[in-house]
Amino acid sequence: MREAGVFDYVIAGGGSAGCTLAARLAEEPGVSVLLVEAGGKGASLFSRMPAGNGFIFGNPRHDWGFESTPQAGLDGRRLYYPRGRGLGGSSLMNGMIYIRGNPADYDRWRQKGLSGWSYGDVLPYFRKSAAAPHRPDDLFHGADGPLKLSPAGNHDTVNDRFLAACEQAGAPRNPDFNGPTQEGAGRFDTKVWQGVRQSSARAYLDKPGGNLTIICDSHVLRVAMEGARAVGLMLSTGMVRARRETVLCMGAFGSPQCLMLSGIGPADHLRAHGIAPVVDLPGVGSSLYDHPNMPMQFGLLRPELSMARHQRIDRAAWMGLRWLLAKGGPAAAPFWSTALFHAVRDHAMPELEIFFTPMVVREEGGPKGFSIQSFLSAGKTIIARGKMAEPGLQFDINLLRPQSSGTVRLASADPLARPVIDPGFFSNPADLDDLVAGVRHMREVVAQRAFADVAGAEMSPGAEAVSDADIRQAIRARATTGHHPVSTCRMGGDHDQGAVLDAALRVRGIEGLRVADASSFPDQISGNTGAPVIMLAEKAADMMLGRSALPQHDPRPVSV
């Protein structure tokens, strides 16, 4: 196979981690960096419009469209796993919510033997990566990072009602989910700036320097190996060599698949697919954690408060025009702006993250094709990812630290074959208990006086689900993914037999190879994963360049 070039660092995958890492490495004078992305450049009007991700989901040009195996814990249903395809990865299509997780998540990582990963160690990298001008002189936030943040838009009367109802049900008001404490109800910070989605490509690669080369539309087939040393990547377009290091940033599904195709992983599984093991690492593809999500839906007595009103053809056209002309209006922000971190047992570590959206989405039945209803509701692609939205109140209850885990495995030795994804939802039935508690608590929230003239009847799971057994069955029938898969190439201490990486993200038993993305997390974090992935890549750049880590910074009160 022909060689396509030699670089100091070669990075596989142009998602949030890959864009961040490539940009930071390329800042070093005299260092050459190659970033390889299997998708295109990610350039699309709808990947820039915050409300436009309905055009991205399911579009094979922008969405890998993975699917899980049938899940016994979900009554045999499969889960649809949208994953971004193109420079920016899933940041081209995600909900743009900026959540770092709970500070105690990172202290737990340090307690697992991962030196340099406590909250005080990682907060400087969160601050370095993002700018929050609306939080000036804040010890928890930076002002100069490439990722620009703003308070969630589309924050209106019904969101204020939700926050008030949460308080009336006992929750504290939380002005900053990324501050010293996480519990409570509040408004999100979002990865939106001046009405435009801040994907990782836009934030970090808007003006790439001369040290950085980017190759798109080129599939990574495997890591090129010489003995137990990684020397580059075998691509669908040729071989590229790395003088210093090769880094996989292909995500929780792609990175373990690439390692296994390269002979790095569970030896018996590799042999079963005709792949000679280079190093037997049983943890590759194991420990797949994701946030199960239980959607609850209620009617809305005041339809004019629902975001569903914008899907009518005339309103959708006006919404799009306002964004095109002035980057304003409803399309300039996600349709969700508030959430509740609810503690079932531990106020310092809430078990549930509950997202509020002032509309409900229903599956359309009947024949496909043209209909007057579909024509008049042409905005449904933006509003509800091609489905019909109705006035209503939706609460998406995410279990933050599930005990259930799953695997990513090879379907075959073909690098272009989809991996076999089994998240193992509810394989530990204890995970259902906190979700049952979440359903009961949201019924209590909706019953508060703040929602008295707003909330209608419970639509899903329905008032007939009374007993714990009824609610558990409803969860099995309705739960979806929270879109936060992690830990399939996880870091771990030297004592951890299942660890794939050491604390510096180096693959155990292999020279010159690291993994830096959500698959590297030692376990699941308590929140959305986009911001932590960027933090991890920022930290990885300093490690790889031999720089001293940023000074520790932990402004939490001593009592926290």
Coordinates of C-alpha atoms in Angstrom, one line a residue:
M1 CA 0.0 0.0 0.0
R2 CA 1.3 3.4 -0.9
E3 CA 2.4 5.8 1.8
A4 CA 0.5 9.1 2.1
G5 CA 3.0 11.0 4.2
V6 CA 5.0 11.1 7.5
F7 CA 4.0 13.3 10.4
D8 CA 5.0 13.7 14.0
Y9 CA 1.5 12.9 15.3
V10 CA -1.2 11.1 13.5
I11 CA -4.8 11.3 14.9
A12 CA -7.6 9.0 13.8
G13 CA -11.1 10.6 14.1
G14 CA -12.2 14.3 13.7
G15 CA -14.8 14.4 16.5
S16 CA -14.7 16.6 19.6
A17 CA -11.5 14.9 20.9
G18 CA -9.7 14.8 17.6
C19 CA -10.4 18.4 16.6
T20 CA -9.3 19.6 20.0
L21 CA -6.2 17.5 20.2
A22 CA -5.1 18.2 16.7
A23 CA -5.4 22.0 17.1
R24 CA -3.5 22.0 20.4
L25 CA -0.7 19.8 19.2
A26 CA -0.3 21.9 16.0
E27 CA 0.3 25.0 18.1
E28 CA 3.7 23.6 19.0
P29 CA 6.3 25.2 16.7
G30 CA 7.9 22.7 14.3
V31 CA 5.5 19.9 15.0
S32 CA 3.5 18.3 12.1
V33 CA 0.1 16.9 12.8
L34 CA -2.3 14.8 10.6
L35 CA -6.0 14.6 11.4
V36 CA -7.9 11.8 9.6
E37 CA -11.7 11.9 9.4
A38 CA -13.8 9.2 7.7
G39 CA -16.7 11.6 7.0
G40 CA -16.6 14.9 5.2
K41 CA -15.9 18.4 6.4
G42 CA -19.2 18.6 8.3
A43 CA -20.1 21.7 6.4
S44 CA -23.9 22.2 6.4
L45 CA -26.3 25.0 7.1
F46 CA -28.0 22.7 9.5
S47 CA -24.9 21.8 11.5
R48 CA -24.5 25.6 12.1
M49 CA -28.1 26.3 12.9
P50 CA -28.7 25.3 16.6
A51 CA -32.3 24.1 15.8
G52 CA -31.2 22.4 12.6
N53 CA -30.1 19.0 13.9
G54 CA -33.3 17.4 12.8
F55 CA -31.8 17.5 9.3
I56 CA -28.7 15.8 10.5
F57 CA -30.1 12.9 12.4
G58 CA -30.6 9.9 10.1
N59 CA -28.8 11.6 7.2
P60 CA -26.1 9.1 6.2
R61 CA -23.9 12.0 5.0
H62 CA -23.7 13.3 8.6
D63 CA -24.9 10.4 10.8
W64 CA -23.2 7.0 11.2
G65 CA -26.6 5.7 12.4
F66 CA -25.5 2.9 14.6
E67 CA -27.9 0.4 16.2
S68 CA -27.6 -1.8 19.2
T69 CA -28.3 -5.4 19.5
P70 CA -31.8 -6.4 20.8
Q71 CA -31.9 -5.5 24.5
A72 CA -33.4 -8.1 26.8
G73 CA -33.8 -5.3 29.4
L74 CA -35.9 -3.3 26.8
D75 CA -38.3 -6.1 25.8
G76 CA -36.1 -7.0 22.9
R77 CA -36.0 -3.5 21.4
R78 CA -32.9 -2.1 19.5
L79 CA -31.5 1.3 20.3
Y80 CA -30.7 3.8 17.6
Y81 CA -27.3 5.4 18.2
P82 CA -26.8 8.6 16.1
R83 CA -23.2 9.5 15.9
G84 CA -21.8 12.5 14.0
R85 CA -20.0 11.9 10.7
G86 CA -17.7 14.7 9.6
L87 CA -15.3 17.2 11.2
G88 CA -16.8 17.9 14.5
G89 CA -18.2 14.4 15.1
S90 CA -21.2 14.3 17.3
S91 CA -20.8 17.9 18.2
L92 CA -22.4 18.6 14.8
M93 CA -25.7 17.1 16.0
N94 CA -25.8 16.9 19.8
G95 CA -28.0 19.0 22.1
M96 CA -25.3 21.6 22.7
I97 CA -25.7 21.4 26.4
Y98 CA -22.5 22.2 28.4
I99 CA -22.3 20.0 31.4
R100 CA -19.0 18.9 33.0
G101 CA -20.3 16.2 35.3
N102 CA -20.1 16.2 39.1
P103 CA -16.8 17.4 40.6
A104 CA -16.8 14.2 42.7
D105 CA -16.7 12.2 39.5
Y106 CA -13.1 13.3 38.9
D107 CA -12.1 12.9 42.6
R108 CA -13.4 9.3 42.1
W109 CA -11.1 8.9 39.1
R110 CA -8.1 9.9 41.3
Q111 CA -9.2 7.5 44.0
K112 CA -9.0 4.7 41.4
G113 CA -5.3 5.3 41.1
L114 CA -5.4 7.8 38.3
S115 CA -3.0 10.5 39.4
G116 CA -3.6 13.8 37.7
W117 CA -7.3 13.3 37.2
S118 CA -8.9 14.8 40.3
Y119 CA -11.3 17.7 40.0
G120 CA -8.6 20.1 40.9
D121 CA -6.5 18.7 38.1
V122 CA -9.1 18.8 35.4
L123 CA -10.9 22.1 36.2
P124 CA -8.0 24.2 34.7
Y125 CA -8.5 22.4 31.4
F126 CA -12.3 23.0 31.5
R127 CA -11.5 26.6 32.1
K128 CA -8.9 26.7 29.3
S129 CA -11.2 25.1 26.7
A130 CA -14.3 27.3 27.1
A131 CA -15.2 31.0 27.4
A132 CA -18.3 32.0 29.4
P133 CA -18.5 35.8 29.0
H134 CA -21.9 35.7 30.9
R135 CA -20.0 34.5 34.0
P136 CA -17.2 37.1 34.4
D137 CA -14.6 36.8 37.1
D138 CA -15.9 33.3 38.0
L139 CA -13.4 30.9 39.6
F140 CA -15.1 28.0 37.9
H141 CA -15.1 29.4 34.4
G142 CA -12.7 30.8 31.8
A143 CA -12.9 33.8 29.6
D144 CA -10.6 33.0 26.7
G145 CA -11.2 29.4 25.5
P146 CA -12.0 28.6 21.9
L147 CA -15.4 27.0 22.8
K148 CA -17.8 29.9 23.3
L149 CA -20.7 29.5 25.7
S150 CA -24.0 31.4 26.3
P151 CA -27.0 30.9 28.5
A152 CA -29.6 28.6 26.9
G153 CA -32.0 30.5 24.6
N154 CA -35.7 29.7 24.2
H155 CA -36.0 30.3 27.9
D156 CA -39.6 31.4 28.3
T157 CA -42.7 31.3 30.6
V158 CA -43.1 27.6 30.6
N159 CA -39.5 27.0 31.5
D160 CA -39.9 29.4 34.4
R161 CA -42.9 27.4 35.5
F162 CA -40.8 24.2 35.4
L163 CA -38.1 25.8 37.6
A164 CA -40.7 27.1 40.1
A165 CA -42.4 23.7 40.2
C166 CA -39.1 22.0 40.9
E167 CA -38.5 24.4 43.8
Q168 CA -42.0 23.8 45.2
A169 CA -41.2 20.1 45.1
G170 CA -38.1 20.6 47.2
A171 CA -35.3 21.3 44.8
P172 CA -32.8 24.2 45.3
R173 CA -32.4 26.7 42.5
N174 CA -29.0 26.2 40.9
P175 CA -27.6 29.1 39.0
D176 CA -24.6 27.0 37.6
F177 CA -24.6 23.3 37.1
N178 CA -20.8 23.5 36.5
G179 CA -20.2 25.3 39.8
P180 CA -19.4 24.0 43.2
T181 CA -22.6 21.9 43.5
Q182 CA -24.8 20.1 41.0
E183 CA -28.1 19.4 42.7
G184 CA -31.1 21.5 41.8
A185 CA -33.1 23.1 39.0
G186 CA -31.6 25.7 36.7
R187 CA -30.8 27.0 33.2
F188 CA -28.2 25.4 31.0
D189 CA -25.1 26.9 29.6
T190 CA -25.0 25.9 25.9
K191 CA -22.3 25.6 23.2
V192 CA -24.0 28.3 21.1
W193 CA -22.4 31.7 20.3
Q194 CA -24.2 34.6 18.5
G195 CA -26.8 32.2 17.3
V196 CA -24.4 29.6 15.8
R197 CA -23.7 26.1 17.1
Q198 CA -20.2 25.8 18.4
S199 CA -19.1 22.4 17.2
S200 CA -15.6 21.3 18.1
A201 CA -14.5 21.9 14.5
R202 CA -15.9 25.4 14.5
A203 CA -14.2 26.1 17.9
Y204 CA -10.8 24.6 17.3
L205 CA -10.4 24.3 13.5
D206 CA -11.9 27.5 12.3
K207 CA -8.4 28.7 11.3
P208 CA -6.1 25.7 11.2
G209 CA -2.4 26.5 11.3
G210 CA 0.2 25.4 8.8
N211 CA 1.4 22.6 11.1
L212 CA -1.9 20.8 10.7
T213 CA -3.0 18.6 7.7
I214 CA -6.5 17.3 7.5
I215 CA -7.7 14.4 5.4
C216 CA -11.4 13.8 5.1
D217 CA -13.4 10.9 3.5
S218 CA -10.7 8.5 4.4
H219 CA -11.5 5.4 6.5
V220 CA -9.0 4.2 9.2
L221 CA -8.6 0.4 8.5
R222 CA -6.3 -0.3 11.5
V223 CA -3.2 0.9 13.3
A224 CA 0.0 0.2 11.5
M225 CA 2.2 -1.9 13.7
E226 CA 5.8 -3.0 13.8
G227 CA 6.0 -5.6 16.5
A228 CA 4.5 -4.0 19.6
R229 CA 5.0 -0.4 18.3
A230 CA 2.4 1.7 16.5
V231 CA 3.9 3.5 13.6
G232 CA 0.9 5.1 12.0
L233 CA -2.4 4.2 10.4
M234 CA -3.5 2.1 7.5
L235 CA -6.1 4.1 5.6
S236 CA -8.5 3.3 2.8
T237 CA -6.4 5.9 0.8
G238 CA -2.9 4.7 1.8
M239 CA -0.6 4.5 4.8
V240 CA 0.4 7.4 7.0
R241 CA 3.3 7.2 9.4
A242 CA 3.8 8.8 12.8
R243 CA 7.3 9.7 13.9
R244 CA 6.2 10.2 17.5
E245 CA 2.7 8.9 18.3
T246 CA -0.5 7.7 16.9
V247 CA -3.7 8.6 18.7
L248 CA -7.2 7.1 18.3
C249 CA -10.0 9.6 18.8
M250 CA -12.8 7.5 17.2
G251 CA -15.2 7.4 20.1
A252 CA -16.7 4.8 22.3
F253 CA -17.6 2.6 19.3
G254 CA -14.9 3.3 16.8
S255 CA -11.8 3.3 19.0
P256 CA -12.3 -0.2 20.5
Q257 CA -13.2 -1.5 17.0
C258 CA -10.0 -0.1 15.6
L259 CA -7.9 -1.5 18.4
M260 CA -9.3 -5.0 17.9
L261 CA -8.9 -4.8 14.1
S262 CA -5.2 -4.0 14.9
G263 CA -4.7 -7.1 17.1
I264 CA -5.2 -5.3 20.4
G265 CA -8.0 -6.7 22.5
P266 CA -9.5 -9.9 23.9
A267 CA -7.3 -12.6 22.3
D268 CA -10.0 -15.3 21.9
H269 CA -12.4 -12.8 20.3
L270 CA -9.7 -11.7 17.9
R271 CA -8.8 -15.2 16.9
A272 CA -12.4 -16.0 16.3
H273 CA -12.4 -13.4 13.6
G274 CA -9.0 -14.5 12.1
I275 CA -7.0 -11.7 13.7
A276 CA -3.7 -12.5 15.2
P277 CA -3.4 -11.0 18.7
V278 CA -0.5 -8.5 19.2
V279 CA -1.4 -8.0 22.8
D280 CA -4.1 -9.6 24.8
L281 CA -6.1 -6.7 26.4
P282 CA -9.4 -8.2 27.6
G283 CA -10.7 -4.7 28.6
V284 CA -10.9 -3.5 25.0
G285 CA -14.6 -3.1 24.1
S286 CA -15.8 -3.9 27.6
S287 CA -17.2 -1.6 30.3
L288 CA -19.6 0.2 27.8
Y289 CA -21.6 2.6 30.0
D290 CA -24.4 4.8 28.8
H291 CA -27.2 6.9 30.4
P292 CA -30.6 5.2 30.1
N293 CA -33.3 7.8 29.4
M294 CA -36.9 7.5 30.4
P295 CA -39.2 10.0 28.6
M296 CA -42.3 11.1 30.5
Q297 CA -45.0 13.1 28.7
F298 CA -47.9 15.3 29.9
G299 CA -50.4 17.3 28.1
L300 CA -50.3 21.1 27.9
L301 CA -53.3 23.2 28.7
R302 CA -51.9 26.2 26.9
P303 CA -50.7 25.1 23.5
E304 CA -49.3 28.6 22.7
L305 CA -46.5 27.8 25.1
S306 CA -45.2 24.8 23.2
M307 CA -42.3 24.8 20.8
A308 CA -44.4 22.6 18.6
R309 CA -46.2 25.7 17.4
H310 CA -43.1 26.4 15.2
Q311 CA -43.5 23.4 12.9
R312 CA -46.4 24.8 10.9
I313 CA -45.1 25.7 7.5
D314 CA -45.4 29.4 7.7
R315 CA -43.9 29.7 11.2
A316 CA -41.1 27.3 10.2
A317 CA -40.3 29.4 7.2
W318 CA -40.3 32.6 9.3
M319 CA -38.1 30.9 12.0
G320 CA -35.6 29.8 9.3
L321 CA -35.5 33.2 7.7
R322 CA -34.9 35.0 11.0
W323 CA -31.9 32.8 11.6
L324 CA -30.5 33.2 8.1
L325 CA -30.8 37.0 8.2
A326 CA -29.9 37.8 11.8
K327 CA -28.9 34.5 13.5
G328 CA -31.9 35.2 15.8
G329 CA -35.2 33.8 16.7
P330 CA -36.1 30.3 18.0
A331 CA -33.8 28.5 15.6
A332 CA -30.8 30.3 17.1
A333 CA -30.9 28.0 20.2
P334 CA -31.8 24.5 21.2
F335 CA -35.5 23.9 22.2
W336 CA -34.5 22.9 25.7
S337 CA -33.1 25.4 28.3
T338 CA -33.7 23.9 31.8
A339 CA -33.1 20.8 33.8
L340 CA -33.3 19.3 37.2
F341 CA -30.5 17.3 38.9
H342 CA -32.5 15.3 41.4
A343 CA -31.0 13.5 44.3
V344 CA -32.8 10.2 45.3
R345 CA -30.3 9.5 48.1
D346 CA -27.2 11.6 47.9
H347 CA -27.5 15.4 47.7
A348 CA -23.8 15.7 46.8
M349 CA -24.2 13.3 43.9
P350 CA -27.6 13.5 42.3
E351 CA -28.6 10.2 40.7
L352 CA -30.8 11.7 38.0
E353 CA -30.6 14.4 35.3
I354 CA -34.0 15.4 34.1
F355 CA -34.2 17.5 30.9
F356 CA -37.4 19.6 30.2
T357 CA -38.7 20.2 26.7
P358 CA -42.0 22.1 26.2
M359 CA -43.3 19.7 23.5
V360 CA -43.8 16.0 23.0
V361 CA -42.9 13.9 20.0
R362 CA -45.0 11.1 18.7
E363 CA -44.3 8.4 16.1
E364 CA -46.4 8.9 13.0
G365 CA -48.5 5.9 11.9
G366 CA -50.2 5.2 8.6
P367 CA -48.8 5.4 5.1
K368 CA -45.7 7.4 4.3
G369 CA -45.6 10.1 1.6
F370 CA -47.5 13.2 1.0
S371 CA -50.3 14.3 3.2
I372 CA -51.9 17.6 4.0
Q373 CA -50.9 17.3 7.6
S374 CA -47.3 16.6 6.7
F375 CA -47.2 19.5 4.3
L376 CA -48.7 22.0 6.7
S377 CA -46.3 20.7 9.4
A378 CA -43.2 21.0 7.2
G379 CA -41.2 22.4 10.1
K380 CA -41.3 19.0 11.9
T381 CA -37.9 18.1 10.5
I382 CA -36.4 21.0 12.5
I383 CA -38.7 20.7 15.5
A384 CA -38.8 17.0 16.0
R385 CA -36.3 15.2 13.8
G386 CA -38.9 14.4 11.1
K387 CA -41.6 13.2 13.5
M388 CA -44.8 15.1 14.6
A389 CA -44.5 17.3 17.7
E390 CA -47.5 18.1 19.8
P391 CA -48.1 20.6 22.6
G392 CA -47.0 19.0 25.8
L393 CA -44.5 18.8 28.6
Q394 CA -41.7 16.2 28.2
F395 CA -39.3 15.2 31.0
D396 CA -36.3 13.0 29.9
I397 CA -35.1 11.2 33.0
N398 CA -31.4 10.2 32.7
L399 CA -29.9 7.7 35.1
L400 CA -26.4 9.2 35.7
R401 CA -24.3 6.4 37.1
P402 CA -25.9 3.1 36.0
Q403 CA -24.5 -0.2 37.3
S404 CA -25.3 -2.0 34.1
S405 CA -22.7 -2.1 31.4
G406 CA -22.2 -3.7 28.0
T407 CA -19.7 -4.4 25.2
V408 CA -18.5 -3.4 21.8
R409 CA -17.4 -6.3 19.7
L410 CA -16.3 -7.0 16.1
A411 CA -18.9 -8.3 13.6
S412 CA -16.1 -9.4 11.3
A413 CA -12.5 -8.6 10.4
D414 CA -13.9 -6.1 7.7
P415 CA -12.9 -2.6 8.9
L416 CA -16.0 -1.2 7.2
A417 CA -18.4 -3.5 9.0
R418 CA -20.4 -2.0 11.8
P419 CA -19.4 -3.0 15.3
V420 CA -21.7 -5.1 17.5
I421 CA -23.0 -2.7 20.1
D422 CA -24.6 -4.2 23.2
P423 CA -25.1 -1.5 26.0
G424 CA -26.7 -4.1 28.3
F425 CA -29.4 -1.8 29.5
F426 CA -30.9 -2.9 32.8
S427 CA -28.7 -6.1 32.9
N428 CA -28.5 -5.0 36.5
P429 CA -32.1 -4.5 37.5
A430 CA -31.1 -2.2 40.4
D431 CA -30.9 0.6 37.7
L432 CA -34.6 0.5 37.4
D433 CA -35.1 1.5 41.0
D434 CA -33.8 5.1 40.6
L435 CA -35.7 5.6 37.4
V436 CA -38.9 4.5 39.2
A437 CA -38.1 7.1 41.8
G438 CA -37.6 9.6 39.1
V439 CA -41.0 8.9 37.5
R440 CA -42.7 9.3 40.8
H441 CA -40.8 12.6 41.6
M442 CA -41.8 14.1 38.2
R443 CA -45.4 13.4 38.9
E444 CA -44.9 15.3 42.2
V445 CA -43.3 18.2 40.3
V446 CA -46.1 18.4 37.7
A447 CA -48.7 18.4 40.6
Q448 CA -47.2 21.7 42.0
R449 CA -49.1 24.9 41.8
A450 CA -46.7 26.4 39.3
F451 CA -48.0 24.0 36.8
A452 CA -51.7 24.2 37.9
D453 CA -53.0 26.0 34.8
V454 CA -50.4 24.5 32.4
A455 CA -50.0 20.8 32.9
G456 CA -52.5 18.4 31.4
A457 CA -53.0 14.6 31.9
E458 CA -50.1 12.2 32.0
M459 CA -49.7 10.8 28.5
S460 CA -46.7 8.5 29.1
P461 CA -46.2 6.2 30.9
G462 CA -49.8 7.0 31.9
A463 CA -51.7 7.3 35.1
E464 CA -52.5 3.6 34.9
A465 CA -48.9 2.8 35.8
V466 CA -49.3 2.9 39.6
S467 CA -47.2 0.2 41.2
D468 CA -43.5 -0.1 41.0
A469 CA -43.9 -3.2 38.8
D470 CA -46.1 -1.2 36.4
I471 CA -43.5 1.6 36.2
R472 CA -40.6 -0.8 35.7
Q473 CA -42.4 -2.4 32.8
A474 CA -43.2 1.0 31.3
I475 CA -39.5 1.9 31.6
R476 CA -38.5 -1.3 29.8
A477 CA -41.0 -0.5 27.0
R478 CA -40.0 3.2 26.6
A479 CA -36.5 3.8 27.7
T480 CA -34.0 5.1 25.1
T481 CA -30.3 6.0 25.1
G482 CA -29.2 9.2 26.6
H483 CA -26.5 9.4 23.8
H484 CA -23.5 9.2 26.2
P485 CA -21.6 6.0 25.6
V486 CA -18.2 5.8 27.3
S487 CA -15.4 3.7 28.8
T488 CA -14.8 1.0 26.2
C489 CA -11.0 1.6 26.3
R490 CA -10.9 2.9 29.8
M491 CA -8.1 4.2 31.8
G492 CA -7.1 2.4 35.0
G493 CA -4.4 2.0 37.6
D494 CA -1.7 -0.6 37.3
H495 CA -3.7 -2.9 39.6
D496 CA -6.8 -2.8 37.3
Q497 CA -6.8 -5.9 35.1
G498 CA -9.5 -4.5 32.9
A499 CA -7.8 -1.2 32.1
V500 CA -6.8 -0.6 28.5
L501 CA -5.0 2.7 29.2
D502 CA -2.7 4.1 31.8
A503 CA -3.2 7.5 33.4
A504 CA -1.5 9.1 30.5
L505 CA -3.9 7.5 28.0
R506 CA -1.2 5.2 26.6
V507 CA -2.4 1.7 25.4
R508 CA -0.9 -0.9 27.7
G509 CA 1.6 -3.2 26.1
I510 CA 2.0 -1.0 23.0
E511 CA 4.5 1.8 22.3
G512 CA 3.5 5.0 20.5
L513 CA -0.2 4.6 20.8
R514 CA -2.8 6.5 22.9
V515 CA -6.6 6.7 23.0
A516 CA -8.1 10.1 23.9
D517 CA -11.9 10.3 23.7
A518 CA -15.0 9.2 25.6
S519 CA -13.9 5.6 25.5
S520 CA -10.9 6.6 27.7
F521 CA -13.2 7.5 30.7
P522 CA -12.5 5.1 33.6
D523 CA -16.3 5.1 34.3
Q524 CA -19.4 7.1 33.5
I525 CA -19.7 10.7 34.5
S526 CA -22.7 12.4 36.0
G527 CA -23.9 14.5 33.0
N528 CA -23.5 15.1 29.3
T529 CA -20.2 13.9 27.9
G530 CA -19.2 16.6 25.3
A531 CA -17.5 19.0 27.6
P532 CA -15.5 16.3 29.4
V533 CA -14.2 14.9 26.1
I534 CA -12.8 18.3 25.1
M535 CA -11.3 18.7 28.6
L536 CA -9.6 15.2 28.2
A537 CA -8.2 16.1 24.8
E538 CA -6.8 19.4 26.1
K539 CA -5.0 17.6 28.9
A540 CA -3.8 14.9 26.5
A541 CA -2.1 17.5 24.3
D542 CA 0.0 18.7 27.3
M543 CA 0.9 15.1 28.2
M544 CA 2.0 14.3 24.6
L545 CA 4.1 17.5 24.2
G546 CA 5.8 16.9 27.6
R547 CA 4.4 20.1 29.1
S548 CA 3.8 20.5 32.8
A549 CA 0.2 20.1 33.7
L550 CA -1.7 23.3 34.4
P551 CA -1.6 24.2 38.1
Q552 CA -4.2 22.6 40.3
H553 CA -7.3 24.8 40.9
D554 CA -10.2 23.8 43.1
P555 CA -12.3 26.7 44.4
R556 CA -14.9 24.6 46.1
P557 CA -15.7 25.5 49.7
V558 CA -13.8 23.2 52.1
S559 CA -17.2 21.7 53.3
V560 CA -18.1 20.5 49.8

